Structures are given as structure tokens and as C-alpha cells.
Short mmCIF file of C-alpha atoms in Angstrom, two decimals:
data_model
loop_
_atom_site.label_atom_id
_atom_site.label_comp_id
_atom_site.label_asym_id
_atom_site.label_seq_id
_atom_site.Cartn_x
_atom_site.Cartn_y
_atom_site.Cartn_z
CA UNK D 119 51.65 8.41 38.84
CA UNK D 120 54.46 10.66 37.06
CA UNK D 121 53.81 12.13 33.92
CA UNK D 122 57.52 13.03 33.77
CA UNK D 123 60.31 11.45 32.17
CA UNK D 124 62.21 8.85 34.38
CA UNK D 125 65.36 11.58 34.54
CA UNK D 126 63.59 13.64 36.88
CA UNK D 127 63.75 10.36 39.24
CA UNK D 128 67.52 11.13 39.21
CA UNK D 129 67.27 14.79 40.58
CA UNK D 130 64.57 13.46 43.58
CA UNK D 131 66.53 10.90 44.27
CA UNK D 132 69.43 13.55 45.82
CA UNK D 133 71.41 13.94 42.66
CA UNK D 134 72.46 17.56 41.45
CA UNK D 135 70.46 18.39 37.69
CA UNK D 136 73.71 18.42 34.93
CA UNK D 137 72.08 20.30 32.25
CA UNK D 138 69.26 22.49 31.69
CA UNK D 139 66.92 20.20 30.74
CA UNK D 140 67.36 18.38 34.12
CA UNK D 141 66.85 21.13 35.98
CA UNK D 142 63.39 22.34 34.01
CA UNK D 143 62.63 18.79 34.71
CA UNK D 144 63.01 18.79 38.49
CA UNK D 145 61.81 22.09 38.62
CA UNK D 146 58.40 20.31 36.54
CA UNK D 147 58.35 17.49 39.19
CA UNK D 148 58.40 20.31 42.27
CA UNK D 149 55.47 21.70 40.88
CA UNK D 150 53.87 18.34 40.18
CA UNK D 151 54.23 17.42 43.76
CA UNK D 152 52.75 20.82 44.67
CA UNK D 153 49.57 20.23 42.20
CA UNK D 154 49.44 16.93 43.46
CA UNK D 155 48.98 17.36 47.26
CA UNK D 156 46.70 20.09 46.38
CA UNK D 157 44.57 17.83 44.88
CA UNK D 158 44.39 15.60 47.30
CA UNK D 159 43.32 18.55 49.94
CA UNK D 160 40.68 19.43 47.63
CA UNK D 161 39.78 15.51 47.46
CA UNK D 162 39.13 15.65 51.24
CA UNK D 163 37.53 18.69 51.33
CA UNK D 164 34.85 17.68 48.51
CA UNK D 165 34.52 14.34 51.26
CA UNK D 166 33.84 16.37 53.75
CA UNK D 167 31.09 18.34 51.95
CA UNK D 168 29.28 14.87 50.47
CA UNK D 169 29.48 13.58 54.06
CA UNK D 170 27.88 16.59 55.93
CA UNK D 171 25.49 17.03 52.86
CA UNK D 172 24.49 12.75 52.93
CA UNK D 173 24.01 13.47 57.12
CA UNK D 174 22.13 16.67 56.22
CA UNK D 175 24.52 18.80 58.80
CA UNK D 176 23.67 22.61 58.14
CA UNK D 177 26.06 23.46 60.79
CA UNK D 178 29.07 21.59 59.28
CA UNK D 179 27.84 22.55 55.62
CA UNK D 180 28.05 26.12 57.14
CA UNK D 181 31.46 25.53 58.99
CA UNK D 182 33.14 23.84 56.21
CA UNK D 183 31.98 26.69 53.61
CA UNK D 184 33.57 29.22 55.86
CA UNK D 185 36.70 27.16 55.91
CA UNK D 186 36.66 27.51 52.27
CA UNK D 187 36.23 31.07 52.03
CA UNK D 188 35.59 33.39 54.84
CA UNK D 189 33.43 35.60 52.78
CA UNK D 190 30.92 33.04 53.22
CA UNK D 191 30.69 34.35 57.06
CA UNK D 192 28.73 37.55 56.06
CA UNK D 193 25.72 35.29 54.94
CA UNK D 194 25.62 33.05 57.63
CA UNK D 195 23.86 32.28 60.39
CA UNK D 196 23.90 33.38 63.45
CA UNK D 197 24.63 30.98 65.13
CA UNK D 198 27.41 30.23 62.84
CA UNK D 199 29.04 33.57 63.25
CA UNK D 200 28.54 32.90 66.99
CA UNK D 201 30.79 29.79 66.82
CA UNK D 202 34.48 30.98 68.42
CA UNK D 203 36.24 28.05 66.89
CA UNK D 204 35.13 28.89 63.22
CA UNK D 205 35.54 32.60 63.79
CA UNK D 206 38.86 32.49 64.73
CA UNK D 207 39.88 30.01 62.34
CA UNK D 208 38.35 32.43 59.92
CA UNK D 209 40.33 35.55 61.30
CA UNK D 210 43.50 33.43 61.10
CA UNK D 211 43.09 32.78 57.31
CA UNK D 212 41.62 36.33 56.69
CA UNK D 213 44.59 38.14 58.22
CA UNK D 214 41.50 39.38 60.77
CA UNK D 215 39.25 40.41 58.32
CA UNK D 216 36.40 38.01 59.28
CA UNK D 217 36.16 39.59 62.32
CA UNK D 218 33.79 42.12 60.81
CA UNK D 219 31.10 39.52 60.89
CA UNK D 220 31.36 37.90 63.84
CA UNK D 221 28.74 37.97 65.92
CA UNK D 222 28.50 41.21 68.00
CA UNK D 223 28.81 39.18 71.47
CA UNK D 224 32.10 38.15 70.13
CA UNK D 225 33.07 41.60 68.71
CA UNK D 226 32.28 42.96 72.55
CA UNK D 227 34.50 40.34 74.33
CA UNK D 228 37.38 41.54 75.86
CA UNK D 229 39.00 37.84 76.51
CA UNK D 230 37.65 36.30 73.08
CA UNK D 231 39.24 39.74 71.13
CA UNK D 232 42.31 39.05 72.66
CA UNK D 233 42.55 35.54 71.05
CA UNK D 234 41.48 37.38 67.82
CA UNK D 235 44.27 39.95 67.82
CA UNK D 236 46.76 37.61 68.37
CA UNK D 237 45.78 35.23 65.24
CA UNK D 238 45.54 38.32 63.46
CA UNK D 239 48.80 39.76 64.52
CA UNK D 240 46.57 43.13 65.39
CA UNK D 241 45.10 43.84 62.74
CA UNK D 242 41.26 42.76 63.92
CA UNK D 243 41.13 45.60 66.34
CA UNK D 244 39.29 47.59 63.36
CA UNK D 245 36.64 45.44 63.65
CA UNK D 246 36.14 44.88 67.32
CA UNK D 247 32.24 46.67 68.16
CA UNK D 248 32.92 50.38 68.34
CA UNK D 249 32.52 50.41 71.81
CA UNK D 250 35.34 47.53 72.58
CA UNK D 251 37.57 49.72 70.20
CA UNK D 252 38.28 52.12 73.08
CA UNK D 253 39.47 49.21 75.23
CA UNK D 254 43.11 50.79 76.65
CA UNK D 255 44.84 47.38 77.17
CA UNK D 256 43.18 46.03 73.33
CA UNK D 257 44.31 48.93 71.78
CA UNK D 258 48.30 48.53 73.67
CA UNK D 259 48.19 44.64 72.61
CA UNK D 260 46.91 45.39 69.07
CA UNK D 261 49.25 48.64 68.44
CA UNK D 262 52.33 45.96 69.90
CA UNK D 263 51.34 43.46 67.75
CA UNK D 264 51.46 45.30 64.59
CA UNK D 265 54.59 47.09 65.90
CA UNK D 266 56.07 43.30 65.69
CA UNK D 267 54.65 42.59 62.88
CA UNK D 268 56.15 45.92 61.06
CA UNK D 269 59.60 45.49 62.70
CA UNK D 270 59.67 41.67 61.65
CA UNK D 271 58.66 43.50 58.04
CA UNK D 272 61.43 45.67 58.00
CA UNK D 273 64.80 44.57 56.28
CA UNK D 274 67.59 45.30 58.70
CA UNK D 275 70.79 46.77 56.77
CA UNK D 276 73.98 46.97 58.75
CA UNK D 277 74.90 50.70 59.68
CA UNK D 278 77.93 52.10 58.47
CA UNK D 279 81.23 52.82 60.05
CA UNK D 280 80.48 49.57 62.82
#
């Protein structure tokens, strides 16, 4: 239910704000929406939590906290650290940070790192184990991938005199 004043309806409903006040109020109702469906993910999430904790699922209590904040991963299990799913959900949302504690049979996988490098855009290759870090085709698909990532960074101006 809207806390707002019925003008707002006017600027949802397609209509261009005429003063200043309509547009502070559509501007009010944007970030109602916003605070809204954030509330409702954190709604589901808290769910989630009573359900595994009512079923008494370490494993999803686990999973679930690491979906909430990857930091989590460095106390975990093992066996949750060990779960390829979670850990490269986690790199994907860490911008490959979590990678540092995943489990060091992941860390050492050739195939699996190549998944992580690409949800991390390249970045995870500083936490691969030491020994995978010397890999010649990880390090040519992590140094391309941040190569992308830095060109797709990099305003292009027009050049002068074309």
C-alpha cells in the first residue's frame, strides 16, 4: 500500500510530472518501489532460513548464509567450500574474491577455474592454488578477460581530424 499522495498515481500511470513537486513525488514512488521489492527479497530470504532451520538443514543453513554474504565462506565447512554450485555463485557476487576459500581441490582444477574466471571476468586467477597459477592457457584466458573487461571500462572519445 502507497504511502504517497494519489498525484504520484498520475506520473506511473505514463503521464509527464508538471511541476516540481510531481516530479519529487515520482521520483519518491521510484524509490518506494525499489524499498519495496527489496523487502520482499529479504521476506523470502528470512523463509528460507526458518525453513532450513525448522528441517534442521546445516548444509542449506550453510549455503544460504554464503548467499548472503560470501565472507561467511572462510568459516565454513568443508564440505561447503567444496560445493561448485555455491562457490561459484559466491565468486559471481564477490567479483572472484571467494575464490580464496574454496576448497583447494577446486582452486587446483583446471576445468572448474575456468568456469571461475569467466564469472569473475578474470579476476579469480589470484586466487587459483599457487601451483594452478602458472597454468599457460589460465593465465591467456584470465589476462583476455580482464583485457575485455578494461577495454569495455574505457570511454571511447572520437579522434580528431576523422
Amino acid at each position: 500500500a502507497s504511502n504517497l499522495p494519489a498525484r504520484v498515481s498520475l506520473c506511473s500511470a505514463g503521464m509527464a510530472p508538471k511541476t516540481a513537486a510531481d516530479k519529487v513525488f515520482a521520483e519518491l514512488k521510484k524509490h518506494q518501489e525499489k524499498h519495496e521489492a527489496a523487502m520482499v527479497e529479504l521476506q523470502k530470504g528470512f523463509a528460507q532460513i526458518s525453513e532450513a532451520a525448522k528441517q534442521n538443514d546445516e548444509a542449506e543453513l550453510w549455503r544460504l548464509a554464503v548467499l548472503n554474504d560470501w565472507h561467511v565462506l572462510a568459516f565454513a565447512p568443508a564440505a561447503v567450500r567444496a560445493d561448485r554450485d555455491l562457490i561459484l555463485e559466491a565468486v559471481a557476487r564477490s567479483g572472484g574474491q571467494a575464490f580464496k576459500h574454496g576448497d583447494d581441490a577446486l582452486r587446483q582444477d583446471p576445468i572448474f577455474i575456468q568456469k571461475v574466471l569467466t564469472v569473475s571476468k578474470g579476476r579469480a586467477m589470484e586466487h587459483a592454488h599457487p601451483d594452478t597459477r602458472r597454468h599457460k592457457q589460465l593465465l591467456n584466458q584470465a589476462n583476455r578477460l580482464r583485457q575485455e573487461r578494461a577495454t569495455a571500462a574505457t570511454p571511447r572519445t572520437p579522434r580528431k581530424g576523422r
